[in-house]
Amino acid sequence: MVNYIIDHLKELESEAIFVIREIASQFENPALLFSGGKDSIILTHLAKKAFYPAKIPFPLIHIDTGHNFPETIKFRDDLVNGLGVNLIVGLVQESIDKGLVKEETGVDASRNSLQIATLLETLEVNKIDGAMGGARRDEEKARAKERFFSHRDEFGQWDPKNQRPELWNLFNGRKNYGEHFRIFPISNWTEMDVWEYIKLEKIELPSLYFSHQRECIIRDNIILANSNFIQLKDNEEVKKLTVRFRTCGDMPITGAVESKANNIDDIIKEVATTRTTERGGRADDKRAETAMEDRKKQGYF
Amino acid sequence: MNRNKKELLRFTTAGSVDDGKSTLIGRLLYDSKSIFQDQLDAVERTSKNKGFDYVDLSLLTDGLRSEREQGITIDVAYRYFATPKRKFIIADTPGHIQYTRNMVTGASTANLAIILIDARKGMLEQTHRHSFIASLLGIPHAIVCINKMDLVNYDKKVYDKIVSDFKAFSSKLEVRDVQFIPISALNGDNVVNRSKNMTWYEGSTLLYHLENVHISSDYNQIDCRFPVQTVIRPHTKEHQDYRGFAGRIDGGIFKVGDKIKTLPTGFTSKIKSICSHNTELNEAYTPMSVNIVLEDEIDISRGDMIVRENNIPNVSQDIELLVTWMNQNPLASRKKVIIKHTTNECVGLVRELKYKIDINTLHRIENVESIQMNDIARISIRTSKPLFFDSYKKNRRTGSLILIDEQTNETIGAGMIINK
């Protein structure tokens, strides 16, 4: 008899597609939060598979801090055109101009936490009641406890102590007026699963993820890309290094790793032997022990 | 490089502060190289700041601010590790009675339960509780780890006594496959590497069991069940007449050409094609997400179920179930609730509270007036429309449902159907 068992990547894919279809069925106005990072690229790929041969039946939302890598924006536009989906862009600059938020000052200034206001406003203006994102539970310890269907109150806040129990494959997306959900279809994937899936499905990625030469600054042991958005401290100098990025956030806060890995196989080898977490290079997580939980409670991704 | 094909095993660990659960998980993650240096650095730093003279591995899993403050696990934490053979998802849950609902949540999707027993203490009330929950939630495999063997001089007699006590107790339960392993999570005996201190133990290590336990028959691959999630109609020139029923297979193996029946409508047809994205498949099985296209144009929508013509589930509005109550507000008879079952949703009326189960002794408590948070009870429900279900024992997916509060929309109960 044939062995009727599916391997881990196909099982994870199947679970994610199930969740994405639940989102489309349970919410009136769902959307996919697209950051340009590999996780949201995978999520978009899964959404395409979930509804094929029809188009993805919801828009992509990108919160543009204005501090993105230029490669990210180009990649986003090409992807959206290829899929024929609607793209909604929320601009952090607009939130600043309207006086909703104030730009941080100092050399470590970042627009990372400013995005929260823009995100919540974009969701509200577009009446989004179910926003799916590419967050994974292995990324960070507060995320390890988040549900697939994560309930947010009318202020967009997460209440970790009062999460709904989530049993079997029964997802409860019911809510009162004004509340919304954040949903994470690839919750159970690890960084390694993501790379193996990218290889299996031959998914295209922005060039940032592969080894390249770049002008960099080393700050607090993190390699940052030099750009107009970053202010040099007195003792810092710009160096040319061979690097790649493991995550893809704003230019001033996304750490690179020195790497010669310029193809998927080499990256998988590197991920298998590396001894630090992906977000180990993210300055935004290093502000406090519970920095991620604190931002999530306010409405972060 | 060849593709590395692995099976996925989900397991649950229940335990309380002192039984070494966090140490065991820490050991599995550490020895399988799934803890990263920066995570370890952070845990070491925090342990030092708190004045501990050891590295508190529970800080890896207890991520929420309030958990760190109180030094306890409140919620289910999911952890991941992989070996060349399998990928593992650990649902790590608190073991105290007040967190029964969290244990049930973690157990609901698990293939395997690890039950920890402190060798010095033997069987405790909480061992009964954890074993009962594993049995109730239909977890097919259990591994009983007799831990802290180093503190009883690795004595075989201590181990043998606990094994026979457990066997006597578990004869009342329904766990198909139970293994016993003497370990020391702290020193790593029989966790990943074989113990040199217990040469009398001839079985395999914990990790070996986790990697090799036979899980391919955990899903029901006999009774075909396909709850429809959504209907895919592209309306494009290329796919003008395409009508794909999208869903995830909850039971059985569907093949192209199979004669099927739709519920509740009762129409019959044949499977014309099964697709996963742009690939046509000859057959698909649990738990694959696919589109099914039928030969005939039949009206099917979300909540309907496609089954094989000659193998039909129960169709009824009267449901008997065991329920775990998950809300501060108690459940009383005549309460109206919303029910979610497969992709179906309807209103349900709680008709009768039959009895509660004392989860430490397994005794029935009759004549109950209300059911409190963390209680497990047998109740009956009348639904506003027929559900298509199997007993939970036969199929965990089509035999489970959740109860939702009409006003707050919270998930308030987890139900396991016991109708024959």
mmCIF file of C-alpha atoms in Angstrom, chain B residues 15-186:
data_model
loop_
_atom_site.group_PDB
_atom_site.id
_atom_site.type_symbol
_atom_site.label_atom_id
_atom_site.label_comp_id
_atom_site.label_asym_id
_atom_site.label_seq_id
_atom_site.Cartn_x
_atom_site.Cartn_y
_atom_site.Cartn_z
ATOM 1 C CA GLY B 15 3.840 20.049 33.607
ATOM 2 C CA SER B 16 4.221 22.411 36.504
ATOM 3 C CA VAL B 17 7.020 24.458 37.916
ATOM 4 C CA ASP B 18 9.135 21.760 39.543
ATOM 5 C CA ASP B 19 8.915 18.661 37.434
ATOM 6 C CA GLY B 20 11.661 19.657 35.049
ATOM 7 C CA LYS B 21 9.539 20.288 31.968
ATOM 8 C CA SER B 22 11.330 23.465 30.954
ATOM 9 C CA THR B 23 14.668 21.765 31.514
ATOM 10 C CA LEU B 24 13.569 18.895 29.277
ATOM 11 C CA ILE B 25 12.439 21.201 26.485
ATOM 12 C CA GLY B 26 15.588 23.257 26.917
ATOM 13 C CA ARG B 27 17.606 20.038 26.624
ATOM 14 C CA LEU B 28 15.836 18.922 23.433
ATOM 15 C CA LEU B 29 16.257 22.340 21.849
ATOM 16 C CA TYR B 30 19.838 22.685 23.002
ATOM 17 C CA ASP B 31 21.002 19.210 22.017
ATOM 18 C CA SER B 32 19.306 19.471 18.625
ATOM 19 C CA LYS B 33 21.021 22.862 18.179
ATOM 20 C CA SER B 34 17.748 24.757 17.994
ATOM 21 C CA ILE B 35 18.638 27.387 20.560
ATOM 22 C CA PHE B 36 20.535 30.272 19.119
ATOM 23 C CA GLN B 37 23.479 31.969 20.757
ATOM 24 C CA ASP B 38 21.718 35.322 21.148
ATOM 25 C CA GLN B 39 18.718 33.612 22.789
ATOM 26 C CA LEU B 40 21.020 31.801 25.188
ATOM 27 C CA ASP B 41 22.925 35.016 25.915
ATOM 28 C CA ALA B 42 19.667 36.789 26.742
ATOM 29 C CA VAL B 43 18.531 33.979 29.046
ATOM 30 C CA GLU B 44 21.905 33.858 30.786
ATOM 31 C CA ARG B 45 21.848 37.626 31.269
ATOM 32 C CA THR B 46 18.336 37.595 32.736
ATOM 33 C CA SER B 47 19.106 34.614 35.010
ATOM 34 C CA LYS B 48 22.149 36.451 36.345
ATOM 35 C CA ASN B 49 20.201 39.660 36.907
ATOM 36 C CA LYS B 50 17.611 37.716 38.867
ATOM 37 C CA GLY B 51 20.334 36.327 41.087
ATOM 38 C CA PHE B 52 20.021 32.680 39.972
ATOM 39 C CA ASP B 53 23.129 30.539 40.074
ATOM 40 C CA TYR B 54 21.858 28.460 37.134
ATOM 41 C CA VAL B 55 20.583 29.244 33.647
ATOM 42 C CA ASP B 56 16.795 29.288 33.836
ATOM 43 C CA LEU B 57 15.782 27.686 30.525
ATOM 44 C CA SER B 58 12.117 28.397 31.214
ATOM 45 C CA LEU B 59 12.919 32.011 30.290
ATOM 46 C CA LEU B 60 13.179 30.772 26.711
ATOM 47 C CA THR B 61 9.550 29.772 26.622
ATOM 48 C CA ASP B 62 7.964 32.176 29.074
ATOM 49 C CA GLY B 63 7.875 35.219 26.851
ATOM 50 C CA LEU B 64 5.091 37.393 28.158
ATOM 51 C CA ARG B 65 5.818 40.198 30.593
ATOM 52 C CA SER B 66 3.393 38.865 33.200
ATOM 53 C CA GLU B 67 4.850 35.360 32.936
ATOM 54 C CA ARG B 68 8.322 36.698 33.539
ATOM 55 C CA GLU B 69 7.061 38.708 36.497
ATOM 56 C CA GLN B 70 5.335 35.740 38.085
ATOM 57 C CA GLY B 71 7.823 33.106 36.958
ATOM 58 C CA ILE B 72 5.103 30.835 35.592
ATOM 59 C CA THR B 73 3.821 29.688 32.233
ATOM 60 C CA ILE B 74 0.332 31.091 31.681
ATOM 61 C CA ASP B 75 -0.354 30.350 28.089
ATOM 62 C CA VAL B 76 0.398 27.768 25.442
ATOM 63 C CA ALA B 77 3.828 28.461 23.948
ATOM 64 C CA TYR B 78 4.792 26.915 20.653
ATOM 65 C CA ARG B 79 8.377 25.870 20.109
ATOM 66 C CA TYR B 80 10.042 24.426 17.037
ATOM 67 C CA PHE B 81 12.973 22.195 16.361
ATOM 68 C CA ALA B 82 14.035 19.826 13.667
ATOM 69 C CA THR B 83 16.349 16.905 13.190
ATOM 70 C CA PRO B 84 17.324 15.442 9.808
ATOM 71 C CA LYS B 85 14.338 13.068 10.150
ATOM 72 C CA ARG B 86 11.466 15.169 11.441
ATOM 73 C CA LYS B 87 10.233 18.644 12.170
ATOM 74 C CA PHE B 88 8.712 19.032 15.630
ATOM 75 C CA ILE B 89 6.165 21.477 16.981
ATOM 76 C CA ILE B 90 5.991 21.521 20.779
ATOM 77 C CA ALA B 91 2.867 22.894 22.432
ATOM 78 C CA ASP B 92 4.224 23.714 25.862
ATOM 79 C CA THR B 93 1.423 24.125 28.388
ATOM 80 C CA PRO B 94 1.139 24.849 32.102
ATOM 81 C CA GLY B 95 0.178 21.791 34.154
ATOM 82 C CA HIS B 96 -1.754 23.227 37.046
ATOM 83 C CA ILE B 97 -5.464 22.411 37.303
ATOM 84 C CA GLN B 98 -6.474 26.037 36.769
ATOM 85 C CA TYR B 99 -4.917 25.832 33.315
ATOM 86 C CA THR B 100 -6.811 22.752 32.137
ATOM 87 C CA ARG B 101 -8.164 24.792 29.230
ATOM 88 C CA ASN B 102 -4.620 25.563 28.067
ATOM 89 C CA MET B 103 -3.651 21.902 28.294
ATOM 90 C CA VAL B 104 -6.709 20.976 26.248
ATOM 91 C CA THR B 105 -5.806 23.617 23.654
ATOM 92 C CA GLY B 106 -2.248 22.317 23.339
ATOM 93 C CA ALA B 107 -3.458 18.710 23.193
ATOM 94 C CA SER B 108 -6.082 19.332 20.508
ATOM 95 C CA THR B 109 -3.646 19.153 17.590
ATOM 96 C CA ALA B 110 -0.995 16.864 19.081
ATOM 97 C CA ASN B 111 0.083 13.462 17.736
ATOM 98 C CA LEU B 112 1.935 12.686 20.931
ATOM 99 C CA ALA B 113 1.980 13.647 24.609
ATOM 100 C CA ILE B 114 4.981 13.659 26.875
ATOM 101 C CA ILE B 115 3.915 12.941 30.457
ATOM 102 C CA LEU B 116 6.559 13.777 33.023
ATOM 103 C CA ILE B 117 6.807 12.034 36.378
ATOM 104 C CA ASP B 118 9.296 13.009 39.074
ATOM 105 C CA ALA B 119 11.016 9.726 40.052
ATOM 106 C CA ARG B 120 11.166 10.828 43.712
ATOM 107 C CA LYS B 121 7.451 11.517 43.886
ATOM 108 C CA GLY B 122 5.911 8.846 41.655
ATOM 109 C CA MET B 123 2.353 9.169 40.376
ATOM 110 C CA LEU B 124 0.690 12.381 41.496
ATOM 111 C CA GLU B 125 -2.731 13.840 40.994
ATOM 112 C CA GLN B 126 -1.339 15.899 38.133
ATOM 113 C CA THR B 127 -0.031 12.759 36.391
ATOM 114 C CA HIS B 128 -3.609 11.470 36.389
ATOM 115 C CA ARG B 129 -4.828 14.793 35.062
ATOM 116 C CA HIS B 130 -2.316 15.021 32.227
ATOM 117 C CA SER B 131 -2.882 11.406 31.210
ATOM 118 C CA PHE B 132 -6.635 11.826 31.257
ATOM 119 C CA ILE B 133 -6.483 14.945 29.092
ATOM 120 C CA ALA B 134 -4.207 13.169 26.611
ATOM 121 C CA SER B 135 -6.699 10.311 26.425
ATOM 122 C CA LEU B 136 -9.760 12.569 26.248
ATOM 123 C CA LEU B 137 -8.271 14.638 23.424
ATOM 124 C CA GLY B 138 -7.501 11.467 21.499
ATOM 125 C CA ILE B 139 -3.734 11.909 21.347
ATOM 126 C CA PRO B 140 -2.642 8.661 19.680
ATOM 127 C CA HIS B 141 0.791 8.288 21.331
ATOM 128 C CA ALA B 142 2.154 8.941 24.807
ATOM 129 C CA ILE B 143 5.647 8.847 26.227
ATOM 130 C CA VAL B 144 5.862 8.681 29.999
ATOM 131 C CA CYS B 145 9.221 10.154 31.026
ATOM 132 C CA ILE B 146 10.295 9.215 34.511
ATOM 133 C CA ASN B 147 12.541 12.176 35.222
ATOM 134 C CA LYS B 148 15.154 13.049 37.832
ATOM 135 C CA MET B 149 16.487 9.475 37.839
ATOM 136 C CA ASP B 150 19.803 10.992 38.953
ATOM 137 C CA LEU B 151 18.171 11.879 42.274
ATOM 138 C CA VAL B 152 17.165 8.249 42.963
ATOM 139 C CA ASN B 153 20.582 6.794 42.115
ATOM 140 C CA TYR B 154 19.329 5.618 38.725
ATOM 141 C CA ASP B 155 17.545 2.823 40.579
ATOM 142 C CA LYS B 156 15.708 0.345 38.344
ATOM 143 C CA LYS B 157 13.286 -0.585 41.158
ATOM 144 C CA VAL B 158 12.013 2.967 41.425
ATOM 145 C CA TYR B 159 11.416 3.015 37.677
ATOM 146 C CA ASP B 160 9.687 -0.400 37.632
ATOM 147 C CA LYS B 161 7.337 0.609 40.446
ATOM 148 C CA ILE B 162 6.246 3.791 38.640
ATOM 149 C CA VAL B 163 5.743 1.907 35.361
ATOM 150 C CA SER B 164 3.467 -0.655 37.012
ATOM 151 C CA ASP B 165 1.547 2.064 38.908
ATOM 152 C CA PHE B 166 1.017 3.932 35.652
ATOM 153 C CA LYS B 167 -0.126 0.808 33.814
ATOM 154 C CA ALA B 168 -2.662 0.030 36.528
ATOM 155 C CA PHE B 169 -4.064 3.540 36.286
ATOM 156 C CA SER B 170 -4.008 3.844 32.500
ATOM 157 C CA SER B 171 -6.066 0.704 31.927
ATOM 158 C CA LYS B 172 -9.035 3.041 32.416
ATOM 159 C CA LEU B 173 -7.794 5.335 29.644
ATOM 160 C CA GLU B 174 -7.715 5.091 25.901
ATOM 161 C CA VAL B 175 -4.234 5.877 24.769
ATOM 162 C CA ARG B 176 -3.268 3.398 22.083
ATOM 163 C CA ASP B 177 0.475 3.537 22.378
ATOM 164 C CA VAL B 178 2.404 4.222 25.612
ATOM 165 C CA GLN B 179 6.201 4.100 26.027
ATOM 166 C CA PHE B 180 8.186 4.521 29.253
ATOM 167 C CA ILE B 181 11.640 6.084 29.418
ATOM 168 C CA PRO B 182 13.815 6.733 32.501
ATOM 169 C CA ILE B 183 15.584 10.083 32.027
ATOM 170 C CA SER B 184 17.465 12.867 33.681
ATOM 171 C CA ALA B 185 16.646 16.029 31.773
ATOM 172 C CA LEU B 186 19.215 17.960 33.765
#
